[in-house]
PDB file of C-alpha atoms in Angstrom:
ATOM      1  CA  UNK A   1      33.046 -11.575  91.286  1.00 50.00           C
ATOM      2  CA  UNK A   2      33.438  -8.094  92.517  1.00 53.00           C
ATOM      3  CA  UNK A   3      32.347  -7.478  95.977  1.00 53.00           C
ATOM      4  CA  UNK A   4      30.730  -3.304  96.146  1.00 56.00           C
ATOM      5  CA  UNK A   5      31.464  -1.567 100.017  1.00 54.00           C
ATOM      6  CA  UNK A   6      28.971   0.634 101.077  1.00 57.00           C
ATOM      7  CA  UNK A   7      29.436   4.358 101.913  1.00 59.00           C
ATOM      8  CA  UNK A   8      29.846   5.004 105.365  1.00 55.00           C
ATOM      9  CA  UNK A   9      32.083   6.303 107.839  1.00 55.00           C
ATOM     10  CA  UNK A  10      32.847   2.838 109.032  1.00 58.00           C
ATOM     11  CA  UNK A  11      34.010   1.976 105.638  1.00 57.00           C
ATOM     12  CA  UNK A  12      35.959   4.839 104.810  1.00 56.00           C
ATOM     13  CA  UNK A  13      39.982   4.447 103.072  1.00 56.00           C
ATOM     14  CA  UNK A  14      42.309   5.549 105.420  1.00 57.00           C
ATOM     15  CA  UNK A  15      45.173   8.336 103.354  1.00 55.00           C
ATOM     16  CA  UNK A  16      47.998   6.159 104.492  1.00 58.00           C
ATOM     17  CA  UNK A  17      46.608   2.752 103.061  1.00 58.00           C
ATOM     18  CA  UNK A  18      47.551   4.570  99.636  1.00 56.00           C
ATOM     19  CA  UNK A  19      50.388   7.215  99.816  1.00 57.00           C
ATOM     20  CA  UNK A  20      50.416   7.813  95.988  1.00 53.00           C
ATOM     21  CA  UNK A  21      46.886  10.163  96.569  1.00 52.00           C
ATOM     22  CA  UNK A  22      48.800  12.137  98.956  1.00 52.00           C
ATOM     23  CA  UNK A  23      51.733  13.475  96.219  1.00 53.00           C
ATOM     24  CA  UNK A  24      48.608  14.535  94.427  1.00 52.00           C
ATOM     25  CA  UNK A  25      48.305  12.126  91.779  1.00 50.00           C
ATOM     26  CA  UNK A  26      47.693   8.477  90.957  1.00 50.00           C
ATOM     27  CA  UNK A  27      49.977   6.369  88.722  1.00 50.00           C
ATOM     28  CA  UNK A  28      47.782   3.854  87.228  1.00 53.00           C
ATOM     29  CA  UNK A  29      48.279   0.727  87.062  1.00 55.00           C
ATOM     30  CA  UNK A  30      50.841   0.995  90.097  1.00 56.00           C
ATOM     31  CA  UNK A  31      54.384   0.854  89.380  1.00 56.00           C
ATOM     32  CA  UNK A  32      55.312  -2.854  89.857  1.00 54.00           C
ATOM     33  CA  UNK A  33      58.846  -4.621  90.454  1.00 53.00           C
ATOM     34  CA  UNK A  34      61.119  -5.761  87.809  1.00 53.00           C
ATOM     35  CA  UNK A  35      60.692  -9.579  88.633  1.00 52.00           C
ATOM     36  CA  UNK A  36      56.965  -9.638  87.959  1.00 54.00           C
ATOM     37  CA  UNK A  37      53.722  -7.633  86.733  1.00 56.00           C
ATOM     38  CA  UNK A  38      53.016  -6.150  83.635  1.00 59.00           C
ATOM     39  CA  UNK A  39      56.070  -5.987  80.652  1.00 60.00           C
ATOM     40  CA  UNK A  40      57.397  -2.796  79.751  1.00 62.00           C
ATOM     41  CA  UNK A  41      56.501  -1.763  76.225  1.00 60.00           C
ATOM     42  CA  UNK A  42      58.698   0.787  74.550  1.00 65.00           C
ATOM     43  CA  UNK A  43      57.176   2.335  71.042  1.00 64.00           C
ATOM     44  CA  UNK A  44      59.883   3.906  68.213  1.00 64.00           C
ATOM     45  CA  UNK A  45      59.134   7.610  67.800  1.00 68.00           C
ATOM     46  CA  UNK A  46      57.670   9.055  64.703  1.00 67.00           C
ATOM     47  CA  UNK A  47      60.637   9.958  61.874  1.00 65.00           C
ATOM     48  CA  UNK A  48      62.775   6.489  63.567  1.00 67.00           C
ATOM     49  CA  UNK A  49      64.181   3.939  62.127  1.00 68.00           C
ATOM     50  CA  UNK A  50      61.280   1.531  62.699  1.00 67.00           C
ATOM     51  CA  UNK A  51      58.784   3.569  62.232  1.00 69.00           C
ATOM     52  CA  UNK A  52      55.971   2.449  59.610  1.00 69.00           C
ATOM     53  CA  UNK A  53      55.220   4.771  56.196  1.00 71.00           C
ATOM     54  CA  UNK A  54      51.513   6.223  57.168  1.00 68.00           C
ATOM     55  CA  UNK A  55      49.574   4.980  53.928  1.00 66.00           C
ATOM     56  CA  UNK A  56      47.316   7.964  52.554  1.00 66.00           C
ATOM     57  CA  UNK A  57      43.176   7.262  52.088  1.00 65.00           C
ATOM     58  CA  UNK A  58      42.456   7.234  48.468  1.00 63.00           C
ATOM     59  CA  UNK A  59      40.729  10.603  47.938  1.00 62.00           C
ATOM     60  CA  UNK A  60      37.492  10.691  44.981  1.00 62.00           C
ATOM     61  CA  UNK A  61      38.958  11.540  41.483  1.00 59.00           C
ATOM     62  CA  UNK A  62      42.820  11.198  42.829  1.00 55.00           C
ATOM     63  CA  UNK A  63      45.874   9.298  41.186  1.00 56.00           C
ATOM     64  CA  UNK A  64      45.218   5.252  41.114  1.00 54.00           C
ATOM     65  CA  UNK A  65      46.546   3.862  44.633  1.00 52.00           C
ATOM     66  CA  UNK A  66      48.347   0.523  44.971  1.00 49.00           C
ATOM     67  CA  UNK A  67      46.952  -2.991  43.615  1.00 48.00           C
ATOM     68  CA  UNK A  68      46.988  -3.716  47.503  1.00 50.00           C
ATOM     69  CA  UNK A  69      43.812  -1.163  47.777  1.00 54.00           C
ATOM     70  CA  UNK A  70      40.462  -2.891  46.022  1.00 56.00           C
ATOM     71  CA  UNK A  71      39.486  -1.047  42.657  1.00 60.00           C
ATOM     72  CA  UNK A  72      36.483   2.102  42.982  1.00 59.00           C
ATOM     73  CA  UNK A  73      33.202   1.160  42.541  1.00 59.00           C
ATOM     74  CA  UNK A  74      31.415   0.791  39.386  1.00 61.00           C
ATOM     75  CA  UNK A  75      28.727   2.909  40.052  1.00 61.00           C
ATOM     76  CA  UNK A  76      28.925   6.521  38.983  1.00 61.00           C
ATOM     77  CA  UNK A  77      29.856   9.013  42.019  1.00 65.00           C
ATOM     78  CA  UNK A  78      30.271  12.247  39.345  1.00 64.00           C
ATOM     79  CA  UNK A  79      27.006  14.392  39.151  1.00 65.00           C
ATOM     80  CA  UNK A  80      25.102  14.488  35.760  1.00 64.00           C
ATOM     81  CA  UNK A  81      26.653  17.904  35.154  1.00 66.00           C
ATOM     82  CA  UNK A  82      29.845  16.597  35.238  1.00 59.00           C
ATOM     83  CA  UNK A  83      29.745  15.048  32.029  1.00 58.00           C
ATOM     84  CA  UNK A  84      28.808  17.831  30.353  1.00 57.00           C
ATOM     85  CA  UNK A  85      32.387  18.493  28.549  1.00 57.00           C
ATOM     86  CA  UNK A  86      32.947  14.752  27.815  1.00 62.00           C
ATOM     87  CA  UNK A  87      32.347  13.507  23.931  1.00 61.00           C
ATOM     88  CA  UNK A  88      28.606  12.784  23.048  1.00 63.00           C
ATOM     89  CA  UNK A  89      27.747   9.238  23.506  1.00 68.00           C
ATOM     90  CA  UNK A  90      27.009   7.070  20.388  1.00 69.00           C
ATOM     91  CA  UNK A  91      23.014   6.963  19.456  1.00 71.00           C
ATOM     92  CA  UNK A  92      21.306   3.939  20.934  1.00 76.00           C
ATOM     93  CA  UNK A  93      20.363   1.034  18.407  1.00 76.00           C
ATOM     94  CA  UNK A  94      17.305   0.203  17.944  1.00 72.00           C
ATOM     95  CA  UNK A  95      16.116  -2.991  19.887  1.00 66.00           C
ATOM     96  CA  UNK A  96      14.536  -6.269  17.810  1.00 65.00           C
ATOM     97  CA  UNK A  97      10.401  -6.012  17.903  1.00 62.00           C
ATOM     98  CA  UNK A  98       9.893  -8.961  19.240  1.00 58.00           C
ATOM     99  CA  UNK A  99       6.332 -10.519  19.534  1.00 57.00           C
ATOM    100  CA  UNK A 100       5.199  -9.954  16.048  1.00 55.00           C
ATOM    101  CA  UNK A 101       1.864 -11.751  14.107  1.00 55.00           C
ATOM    102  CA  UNK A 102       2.827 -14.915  12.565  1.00 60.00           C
ATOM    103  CA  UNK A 103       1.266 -13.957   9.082  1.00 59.00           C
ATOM    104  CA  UNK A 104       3.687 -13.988   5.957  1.00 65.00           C
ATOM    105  CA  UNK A 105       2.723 -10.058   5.137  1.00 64.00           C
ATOM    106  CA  UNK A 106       2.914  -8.323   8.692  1.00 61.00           C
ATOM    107  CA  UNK A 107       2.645  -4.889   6.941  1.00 63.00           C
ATOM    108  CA  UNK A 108      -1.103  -5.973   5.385  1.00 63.00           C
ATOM    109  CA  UNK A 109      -2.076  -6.356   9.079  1.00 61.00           C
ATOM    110  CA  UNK A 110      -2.687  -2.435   9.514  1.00 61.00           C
ATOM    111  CA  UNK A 111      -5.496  -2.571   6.661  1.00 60.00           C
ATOM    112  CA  UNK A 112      -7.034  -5.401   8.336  1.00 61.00           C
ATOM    113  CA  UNK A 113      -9.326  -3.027  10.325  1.00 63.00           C
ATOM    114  CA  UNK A 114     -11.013  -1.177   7.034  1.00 69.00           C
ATOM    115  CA  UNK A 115     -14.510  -2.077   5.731  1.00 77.00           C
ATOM    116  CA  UNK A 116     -14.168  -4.010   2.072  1.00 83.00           C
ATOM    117  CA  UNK A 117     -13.969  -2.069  -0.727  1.00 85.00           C
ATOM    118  CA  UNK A 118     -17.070  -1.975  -3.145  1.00 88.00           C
ATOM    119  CA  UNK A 119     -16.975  -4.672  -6.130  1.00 90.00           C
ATOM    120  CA  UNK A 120     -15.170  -2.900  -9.179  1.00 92.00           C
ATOM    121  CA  UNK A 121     -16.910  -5.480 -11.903  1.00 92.00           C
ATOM    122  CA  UNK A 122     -20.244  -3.465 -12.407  1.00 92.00           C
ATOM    123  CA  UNK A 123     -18.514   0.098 -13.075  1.00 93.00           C
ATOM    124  CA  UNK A 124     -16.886  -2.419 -16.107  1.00 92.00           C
ATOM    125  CA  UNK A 125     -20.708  -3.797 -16.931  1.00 92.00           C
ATOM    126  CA  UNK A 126     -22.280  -0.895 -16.765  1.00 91.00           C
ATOM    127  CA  UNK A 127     -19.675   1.298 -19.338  1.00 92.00           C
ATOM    128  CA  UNK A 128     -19.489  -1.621 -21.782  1.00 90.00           C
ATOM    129  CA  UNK A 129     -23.135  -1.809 -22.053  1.00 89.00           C
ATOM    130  CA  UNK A 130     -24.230   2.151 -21.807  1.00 90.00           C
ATOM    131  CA  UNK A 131     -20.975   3.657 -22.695  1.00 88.00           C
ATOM    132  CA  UNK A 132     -20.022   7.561 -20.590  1.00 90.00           C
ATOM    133  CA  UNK A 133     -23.054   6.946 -18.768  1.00 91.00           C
ATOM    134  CA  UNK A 134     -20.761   4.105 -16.561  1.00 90.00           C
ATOM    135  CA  UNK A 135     -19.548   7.168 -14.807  1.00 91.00           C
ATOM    136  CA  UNK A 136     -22.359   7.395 -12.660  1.00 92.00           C
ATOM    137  CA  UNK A 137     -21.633   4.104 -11.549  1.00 91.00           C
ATOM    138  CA  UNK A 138     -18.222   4.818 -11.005  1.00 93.00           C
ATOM    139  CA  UNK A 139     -18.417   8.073  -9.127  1.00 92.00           C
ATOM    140  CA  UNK A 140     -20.844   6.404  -6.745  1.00 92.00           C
ATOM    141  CA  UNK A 141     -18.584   2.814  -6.254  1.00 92.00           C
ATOM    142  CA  UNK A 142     -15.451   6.027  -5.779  1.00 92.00           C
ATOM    143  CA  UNK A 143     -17.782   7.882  -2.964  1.00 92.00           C
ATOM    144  CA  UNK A 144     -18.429   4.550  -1.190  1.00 90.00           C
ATOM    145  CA  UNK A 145     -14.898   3.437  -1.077  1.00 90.00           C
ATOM    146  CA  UNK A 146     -13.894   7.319   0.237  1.00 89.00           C
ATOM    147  CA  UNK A 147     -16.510   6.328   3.264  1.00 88.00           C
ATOM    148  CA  UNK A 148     -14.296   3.282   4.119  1.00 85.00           C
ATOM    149  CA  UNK A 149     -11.632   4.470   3.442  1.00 83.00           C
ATOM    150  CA  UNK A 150     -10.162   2.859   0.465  1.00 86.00           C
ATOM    151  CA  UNK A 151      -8.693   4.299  -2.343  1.00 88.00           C
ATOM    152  CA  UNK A 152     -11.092   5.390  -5.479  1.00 90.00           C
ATOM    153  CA  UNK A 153      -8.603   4.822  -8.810  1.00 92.00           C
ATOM    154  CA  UNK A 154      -9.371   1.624  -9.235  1.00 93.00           C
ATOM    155  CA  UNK A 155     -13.321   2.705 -10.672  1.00 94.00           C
ATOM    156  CA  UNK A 156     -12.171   5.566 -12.590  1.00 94.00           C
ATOM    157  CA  UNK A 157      -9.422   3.547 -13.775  1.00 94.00           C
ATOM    158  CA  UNK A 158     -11.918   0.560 -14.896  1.00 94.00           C
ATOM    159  CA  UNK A 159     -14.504   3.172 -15.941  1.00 94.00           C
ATOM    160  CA  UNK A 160     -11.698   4.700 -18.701  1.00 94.00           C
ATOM    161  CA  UNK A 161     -10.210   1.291 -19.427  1.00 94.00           C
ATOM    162  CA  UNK A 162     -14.135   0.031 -19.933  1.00 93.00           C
ATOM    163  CA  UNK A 163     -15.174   3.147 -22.198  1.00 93.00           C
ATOM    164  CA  UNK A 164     -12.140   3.130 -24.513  1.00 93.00           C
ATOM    165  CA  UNK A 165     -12.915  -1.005 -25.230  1.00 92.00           C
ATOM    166  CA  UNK A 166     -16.189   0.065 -25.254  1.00 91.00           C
ATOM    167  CA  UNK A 167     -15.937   2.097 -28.505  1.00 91.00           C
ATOM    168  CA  UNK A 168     -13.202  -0.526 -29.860  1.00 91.00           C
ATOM    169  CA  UNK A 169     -15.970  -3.357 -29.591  1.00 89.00           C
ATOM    170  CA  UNK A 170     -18.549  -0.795 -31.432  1.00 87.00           C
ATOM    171  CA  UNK A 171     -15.931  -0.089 -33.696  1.00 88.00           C
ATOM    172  CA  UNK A 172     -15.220  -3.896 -34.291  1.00 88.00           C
ATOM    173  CA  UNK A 173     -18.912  -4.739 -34.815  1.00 84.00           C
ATOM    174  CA  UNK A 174     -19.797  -2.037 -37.273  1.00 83.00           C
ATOM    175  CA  UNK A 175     -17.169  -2.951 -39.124  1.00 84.00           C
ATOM    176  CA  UNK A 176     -17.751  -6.407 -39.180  1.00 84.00           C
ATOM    177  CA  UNK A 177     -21.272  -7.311 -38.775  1.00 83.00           C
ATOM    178  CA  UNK A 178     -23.387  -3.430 -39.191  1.00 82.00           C
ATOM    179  CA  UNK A 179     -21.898  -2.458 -41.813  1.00 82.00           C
ATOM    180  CA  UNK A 180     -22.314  -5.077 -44.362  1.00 86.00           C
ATOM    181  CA  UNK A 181     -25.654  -5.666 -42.960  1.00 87.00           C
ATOM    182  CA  UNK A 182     -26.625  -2.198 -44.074  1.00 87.00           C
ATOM    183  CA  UNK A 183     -25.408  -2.470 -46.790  1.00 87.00           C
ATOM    184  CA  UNK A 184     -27.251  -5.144 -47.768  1.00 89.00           C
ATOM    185  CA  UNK A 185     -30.480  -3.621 -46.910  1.00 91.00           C
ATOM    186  CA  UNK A 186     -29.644  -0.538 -49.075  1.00 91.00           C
ATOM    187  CA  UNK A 187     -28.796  -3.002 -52.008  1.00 90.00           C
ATOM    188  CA  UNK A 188     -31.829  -5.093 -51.387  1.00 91.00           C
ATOM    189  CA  UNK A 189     -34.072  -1.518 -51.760  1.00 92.00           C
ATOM    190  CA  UNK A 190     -31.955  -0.989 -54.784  1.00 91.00           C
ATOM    191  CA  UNK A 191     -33.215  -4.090 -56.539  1.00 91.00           C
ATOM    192  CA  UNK A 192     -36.678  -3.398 -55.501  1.00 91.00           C
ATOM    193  CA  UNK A 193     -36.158  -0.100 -57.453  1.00 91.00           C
ATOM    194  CA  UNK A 194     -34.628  -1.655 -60.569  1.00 91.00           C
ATOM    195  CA  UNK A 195     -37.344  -4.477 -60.486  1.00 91.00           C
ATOM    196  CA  UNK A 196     -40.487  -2.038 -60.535  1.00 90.00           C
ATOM    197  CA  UNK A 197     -38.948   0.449 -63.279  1.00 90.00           C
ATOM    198  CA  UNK A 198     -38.720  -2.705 -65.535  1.00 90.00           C
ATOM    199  CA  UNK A 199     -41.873  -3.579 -65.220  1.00 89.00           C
ATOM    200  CA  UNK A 200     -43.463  -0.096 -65.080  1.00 86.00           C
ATOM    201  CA  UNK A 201     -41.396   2.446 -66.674  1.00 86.00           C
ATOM    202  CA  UNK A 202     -42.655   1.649 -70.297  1.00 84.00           C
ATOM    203  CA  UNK A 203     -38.947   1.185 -72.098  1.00 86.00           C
ATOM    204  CA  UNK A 204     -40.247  -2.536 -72.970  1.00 86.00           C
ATOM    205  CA  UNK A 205     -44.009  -1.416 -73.834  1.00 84.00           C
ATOM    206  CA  UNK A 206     -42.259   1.459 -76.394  1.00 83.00           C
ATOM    207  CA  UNK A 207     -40.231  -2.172 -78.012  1.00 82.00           C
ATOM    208  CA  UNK A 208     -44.194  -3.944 -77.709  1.00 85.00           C
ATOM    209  CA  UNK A 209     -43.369  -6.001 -75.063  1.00 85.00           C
ATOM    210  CA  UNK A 210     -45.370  -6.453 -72.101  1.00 88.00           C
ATOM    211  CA  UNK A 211     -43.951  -7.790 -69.051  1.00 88.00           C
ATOM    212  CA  UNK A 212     -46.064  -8.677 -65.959  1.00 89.00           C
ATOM    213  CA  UNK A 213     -43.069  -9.014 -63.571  1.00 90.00           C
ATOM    214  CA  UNK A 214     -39.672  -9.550 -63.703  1.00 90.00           C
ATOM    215  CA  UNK A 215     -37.141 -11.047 -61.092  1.00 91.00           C
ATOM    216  CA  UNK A 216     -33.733  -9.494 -60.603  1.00 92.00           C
ATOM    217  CA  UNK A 217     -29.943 -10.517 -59.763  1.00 91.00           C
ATOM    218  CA  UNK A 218     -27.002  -8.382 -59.103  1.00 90.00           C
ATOM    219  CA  UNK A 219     -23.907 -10.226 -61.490  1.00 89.00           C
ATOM    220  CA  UNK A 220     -21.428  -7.256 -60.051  1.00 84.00           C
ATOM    221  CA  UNK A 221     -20.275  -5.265 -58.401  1.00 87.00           C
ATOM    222  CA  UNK A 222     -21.427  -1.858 -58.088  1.00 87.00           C
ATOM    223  CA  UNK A 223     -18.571   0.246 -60.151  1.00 87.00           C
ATOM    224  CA  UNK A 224     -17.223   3.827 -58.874  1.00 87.00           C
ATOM    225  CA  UNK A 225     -19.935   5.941 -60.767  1.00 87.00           C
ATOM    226  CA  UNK A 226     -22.625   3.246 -58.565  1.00 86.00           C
ATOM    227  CA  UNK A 227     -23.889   1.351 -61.843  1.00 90.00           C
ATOM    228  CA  UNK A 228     -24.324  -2.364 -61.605  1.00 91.00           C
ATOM    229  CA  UNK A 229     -25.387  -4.893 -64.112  1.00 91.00           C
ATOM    230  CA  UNK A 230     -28.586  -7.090 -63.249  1.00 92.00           C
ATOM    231  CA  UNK A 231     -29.994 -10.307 -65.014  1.00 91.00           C
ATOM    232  CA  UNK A 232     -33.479 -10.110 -65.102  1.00 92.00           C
ATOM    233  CA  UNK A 233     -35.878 -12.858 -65.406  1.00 91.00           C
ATOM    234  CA  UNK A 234     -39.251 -11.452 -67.310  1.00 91.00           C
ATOM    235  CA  UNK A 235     -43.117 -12.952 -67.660  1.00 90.00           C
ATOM    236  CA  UNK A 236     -44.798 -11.625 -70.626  1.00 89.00           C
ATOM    237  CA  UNK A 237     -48.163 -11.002 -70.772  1.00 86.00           C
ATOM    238  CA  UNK A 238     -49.026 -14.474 -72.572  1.00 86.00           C
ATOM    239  CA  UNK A 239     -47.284 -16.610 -69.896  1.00 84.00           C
ATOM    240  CA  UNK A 240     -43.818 -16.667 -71.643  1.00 88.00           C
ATOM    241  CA  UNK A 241     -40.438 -15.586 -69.991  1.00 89.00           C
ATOM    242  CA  UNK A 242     -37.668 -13.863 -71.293  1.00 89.00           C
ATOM    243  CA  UNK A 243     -34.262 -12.518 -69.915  1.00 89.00           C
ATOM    244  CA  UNK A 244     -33.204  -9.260 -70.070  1.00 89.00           C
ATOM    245  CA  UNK A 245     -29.651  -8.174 -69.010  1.00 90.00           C
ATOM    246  CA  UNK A 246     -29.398  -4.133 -67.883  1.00 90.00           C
ATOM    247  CA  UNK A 247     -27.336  -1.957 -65.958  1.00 91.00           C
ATOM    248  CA  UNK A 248     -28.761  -0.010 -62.986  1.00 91.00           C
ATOM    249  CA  UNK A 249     -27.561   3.063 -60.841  1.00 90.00           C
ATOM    250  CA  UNK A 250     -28.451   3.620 -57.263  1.00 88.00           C
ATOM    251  CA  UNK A 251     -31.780   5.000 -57.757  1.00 87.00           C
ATOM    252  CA  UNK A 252     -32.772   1.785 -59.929  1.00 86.00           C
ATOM    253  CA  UNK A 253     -32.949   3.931 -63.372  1.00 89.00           C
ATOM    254  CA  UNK A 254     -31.585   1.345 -65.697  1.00 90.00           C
ATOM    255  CA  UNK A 255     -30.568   0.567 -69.784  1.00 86.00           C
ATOM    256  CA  UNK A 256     -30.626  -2.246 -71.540  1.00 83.00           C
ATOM    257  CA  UNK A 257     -27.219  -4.232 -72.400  1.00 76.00           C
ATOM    258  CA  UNK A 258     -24.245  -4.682 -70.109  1.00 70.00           C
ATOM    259  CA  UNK A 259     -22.594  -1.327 -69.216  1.00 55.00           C
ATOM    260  CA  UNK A 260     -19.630  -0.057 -70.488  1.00 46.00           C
TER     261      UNK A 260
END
């Protein structure tokens, strides 16, 4: 433990207790012998023999150093400007979308959202039945599906498809079932004609023979000048019948005998 004197007169270090203050300086520690104290330590001088190589401190940017030094650190120490004469770096790739919805068409998914389209089986109805008036049908099925936004083609496209096996069908049916059907009316009025001018006409009253009605069949067909030969069935006037074959044209004016 170190023991502290007090200041004081009484305490005070005599000059002659320690001579070396009186040269003017103190050697410190004090010189000791040669059998004991403290070694003495001699160190080479700088340029000796002995003398270690001073090892330089790696300097930023500077020639690599010795493996015996640890590598620089990874992290960039350059500013951002520094780079600014290096080659461009490659364009970043894309990363995986992750997280997707487990439906088989993803893409459909961005439709989801849209109100339903209107129903494109009346425009169809409406054309086959009443023909170019299924465009008003079809231009207001188009406006709706503009509202919702959904695309209009498909009604003008059903309206056009509609109209044109519209007039195919009409085509079809007067072909196959108005036309003959006509024609048999017309040929019907025909022998109606024929029937009366045999009866009425007077060629069989100027022969003396007086028919009360006769019946009438079409044996042929009605050649390219539109005469056809009929087999009439007559009742005379005394309750007998007689036949009578003629040949007709289209206004029922006939002559006896088969034509020629």
């Amino acid at each position: 433990m170190t023991t502290q004197v007090p200041p004081g007169p009484e305490n005070a270090v005599a000059p002659q207790d320690y001579p070396q203050f009186t040269t003017g300086y103190a050697a410190y520690p004090p010189p000791q012998s040669a059998g004991g104290g403290y070694p003495a330590v001699s160190y080479p001088q700088e340029g000796a023999a002995g003398y270690p190589e001073p090892v330089p401190y790696p300097q930023p940017g500077g020639p690599p150093q010795a493996a015996a030094h640890p590598p620089p650190s990874a992290y960039p120490t350059a500013p951002p400007w520094a780079t600014a004469g290096q080659a461009p770096t490659p364009p970043e790739q894309p990363l995986p979308q992750y997280g997707g919805l487990l439906v088989p068409f993803p893409d459909e998914m961005r439709h989801a959202s849209r109100a339903q389209a209107p129903a494109v089986w009346p425009v169809a109805v409406f054309t086959m039945l009443f023909g170019i008036f299924g465009a008003i049908s079809a231009k207001r099925r188009a406006d709706q599906a503009r509202r919702t936004r959904n695309s209009t083609a498909p009604y003008w496209i059903t309206f056009l498809i509609s109209l044109v096996a519209g007039a195919f069908c009409s085509f079809v049916a007067s072909a196959v079932l108005v036309g003959p059907l006509v024609t048999e009316l017309r040929e019907n009025q025909r022998l109606e004609a024929v029937q009366r001018n045999v009866v009425g006409d007077g060629q069989l009253k100027a022969a003396r023979i007086n028919v009360t009605a006769a019946r009438c069949r079409a044996v042929g067909e009605r050649d390219v000048e539109g005469m056809r030969e009929y087999l009439c069935r007559l009742t005379l006037d005394d309750g007998h019948t007689a036949s009578l074959t003629l040949t007709a044209d289209e206004d029922g004016q006939w002559q006896s005998g088969p034509g020629r």
